[in-house]
PDB file of C-alpha atoms in Angstrom:
ATOM      1  CA  MET A   1      52.543 126.709 118.692  1.00  0.00           C
ATOM      2  CA  SER A   2      52.510 125.017 122.058  1.00  0.00           C
ATOM      3  CA  ILE A   3      55.652 123.914 123.868  1.00  0.00           C
ATOM      4  CA  ARG A   4      54.737 120.240 123.294  1.00  0.00           C
ATOM      5  CA  THR A   5      54.387 120.748 119.565  1.00  0.00           C
ATOM      6  CA  TRP A   6      57.696 122.615 119.459  1.00  0.00           C
ATOM      7  CA  TRP A   7      59.501 119.806 121.361  1.00  0.00           C
ATOM      8  CA  ALA A   8      57.949 117.140 119.142  1.00  0.00           C
ATOM      9  CA  SER A   9      59.089 119.017 116.014  1.00  0.00           C
ATOM     10  CA  ALA A  10      62.606 119.492 117.413  1.00  0.00           C
ATOM     11  CA  ILE A  11      62.904 115.802 118.321  1.00  0.00           C
ATOM     12  CA  ALA A  12      61.582 114.707 114.908  1.00  0.00           C
ATOM     13  CA  ALA A  13      64.044 117.000 113.092  1.00  0.00           C
ATOM     14  CA  THR A  14      66.912 115.697 115.241  1.00  0.00           C
ATOM     15  CA  LEU A  15      65.990 112.073 114.506  1.00  0.00           C
ATOM     16  CA  ILE A  16      65.749 112.731 110.760  1.00  0.00           C
ATOM     17  CA  LEU A  17      69.114 114.519 110.723  1.00  0.00           C
ATOM     18  CA  ALA A  18      70.779 111.743 112.755  1.00  0.00           C
ATOM     19  CA  THR A  19      69.380 109.082 110.413  1.00  0.00           C
ATOM     20  CA  LEU A  20      70.746 110.897 107.353  1.00  0.00           C
ATOM     21  CA  LEU A  21      74.177 111.382 108.920  1.00  0.00           C
ATOM     22  CA  LEU A  22      74.419 107.740 110.024  1.00  0.00           C
ATOM     23  CA  GLY A  23      73.376 106.553 106.573  1.00  0.00           C
ATOM     24  CA  ARG A  24      76.112 108.604 104.909  1.00  0.00           C
ATOM     25  CA  ALA A  25      78.747 107.396 107.395  1.00  0.00           C
ATOM     26  CA  ARG A  26      77.776 103.771 106.787  1.00  0.00           C
ATOM     27  CA  ASP A  27      78.036 104.234 102.999  1.00  0.00           C
ATOM     28  CA  ARG A  28      81.585 105.541 103.385  1.00  0.00           C
ATOM     29  CA  GLN A  29      82.591 102.642 105.628  1.00  0.00           C
ATOM     30  CA  PHE A  30      81.178  99.845 103.494  1.00  0.00           C
ATOM     31  CA  PRO A  31      81.232 100.773  99.815  1.00  0.00           C
ATOM     32  CA  THR A  32      79.112  98.617  97.593  1.00  0.00           C
ATOM     33  CA  SER A  33      80.981  96.407  95.166  1.00  0.00           C
ATOM     34  CA  LYS A  34      80.469  96.955  91.480  1.00  0.00           C
ATOM     35  CA  THR A  35      80.648  93.271  90.627  1.00  0.00           C
ATOM     36  CA  GLN A  36      79.589  90.131  92.424  1.00  0.00           C
ATOM     37  CA  HIS A  37      82.100  87.843  90.720  1.00  0.00           C
ATOM     38  CA  SER A  38      85.856  87.992  90.477  1.00  0.00           C
ATOM     39  CA  PRO A  39      87.349  88.084  86.994  1.00  0.00           C
ATOM     40  CA  PRO A  40      88.251  84.700  85.511  1.00  0.00           C
ATOM     41  CA  ALA A  41      91.761  83.505  86.238  1.00  0.00           C
ATOM     42  CA  VAL A  42      94.232  83.668  83.398  1.00  0.00           C
ATOM     43  CA  ARG A  43      96.015  80.378  82.965  1.00  0.00           C
ATOM     44  CA  ALA A  44      99.749  80.666  82.496  1.00  0.00           C
ATOM     45  CA  PRO A  45     101.091  79.079  79.337  1.00  0.00           C
ATOM     46  CA  GLN A  46     102.949  75.797  79.742  1.00  0.00           C
ATOM     47  CA  THR A  47     106.728  76.170  79.606  1.00  0.00           C
ATOM     48  CA  LEU A  48     108.243  74.059  76.863  1.00  0.00           C
ATOM     49  CA  VAL A  49     111.440  72.170  77.663  1.00  0.00           C
ATOM     50  CA  VAL A  50     113.697  69.687  75.886  1.00  0.00           C
ATOM     51  CA  VAL A  51     114.400  66.124  77.062  1.00  0.00           C
ATOM     52  CA  THR A  52     116.666  63.456  75.602  1.00  0.00           C
ATOM     53  CA  ASP A  53     116.771  59.672  75.824  1.00  0.00           C
ATOM     54  CA  GLN A  54     120.318  59.803  77.238  1.00  0.00           C
ATOM     55  CA  GLY A  55     119.572  61.301  80.653  1.00  0.00           C
ATOM     56  CA  LYS A  56     116.903  62.312  83.121  1.00  0.00           C
ATOM     57  CA  THR A  57     117.451  66.089  82.941  1.00  0.00           C
ATOM     58  CA  PHE A  58     115.207  68.559  81.134  1.00  0.00           C
ATOM     59  CA  HIS A  59     116.576  71.725  79.567  1.00  0.00           C
ATOM     60  CA  VAL A  60     115.396  75.019  78.121  1.00  0.00           C
ATOM     61  CA  PRO A  61     115.466  74.793  74.317  1.00  0.00           C
ATOM     62  CA  SER A  62     118.579  77.029  74.077  1.00  0.00           C
ATOM     63  CA  CYS A  63     120.638  75.075  76.667  1.00  0.00           C
ATOM     64  CA  PRO A  64     124.139  74.228  75.339  1.00  0.00           C
ATOM     65  CA  TYR A  65     124.233  70.983  77.355  1.00  0.00           C
ATOM     66  CA  VAL A  66     121.562  69.222  75.284  1.00  0.00           C
ATOM     67  CA  HIS A  67     123.094  66.427  73.196  1.00  0.00           C
ATOM     68  CA  GLY A  68     121.497  63.711  71.133  1.00  0.00           C
ATOM     69  CA  LYS A  69     117.947  63.303  69.954  1.00  0.00           C
ATOM     70  CA  ARG A  70     115.640  65.973  71.396  1.00  0.00           C
ATOM     71  CA  ARG A  71     112.004  65.751  72.348  1.00  0.00           C
ATOM     72  CA  VAL A  72     109.974  68.865  73.276  1.00  0.00           C
ATOM     73  CA  VAL A  73     107.482  68.499  76.157  1.00  0.00           C
ATOM     74  CA  THR A  74     106.007  70.766  78.818  1.00  0.00           C
ATOM     75  CA  ALA A  75     107.977  71.154  82.054  1.00  0.00           C
ATOM     76  CA  GLN A  76     105.057  69.639  83.954  1.00  0.00           C
ATOM     77  CA  GLU A  77     105.083  66.585  81.699  1.00  0.00           C
ATOM     78  CA  ALA A  78     108.877  66.224  82.063  1.00  0.00           C
ATOM     79  CA  VAL A  79     108.606  66.206  85.866  1.00  0.00           C
ATOM     80  CA  ARG A  80     105.816  63.644  85.656  1.00  0.00           C
ATOM     81  CA  GLU A  81     108.118  61.433  83.561  1.00  0.00           C
ATOM     82  CA  GLY A  82     110.856  61.646  86.210  1.00  0.00           C
ATOM     83  CA  TYR A  83     113.070  64.321  84.676  1.00  0.00           C
ATOM     84  CA  VAL A  84     114.733  66.999  86.833  1.00  0.00           C
ATOM     85  CA  PRO A  85     115.713  70.532  85.736  1.00  0.00           C
ATOM     86  CA  CYS A  86     119.152  71.291  84.342  1.00  0.00           C
ATOM     87  CA  VAL A  87     121.062  73.589  86.667  1.00  0.00           C
TER      88      VAL A  87
END
């Protein structure tokens, strides 16, 4: 084996080893994702509240300050109708 052949083999082996090591390092830095899409969002259930015709306050169904005829709506709907939360 001539000196040129030996140097060429040594350089080729070094390049192959460096390529393998760099490939492994890159895989550790940037792991591949298992999914391309995020899971669907879970929609929170609408909170039910109680409103009356006598005021503009909405209450939780167990509130002791509710008097008169009750109507059950969602909190979002109550706010849209101009009601404010009972404190």
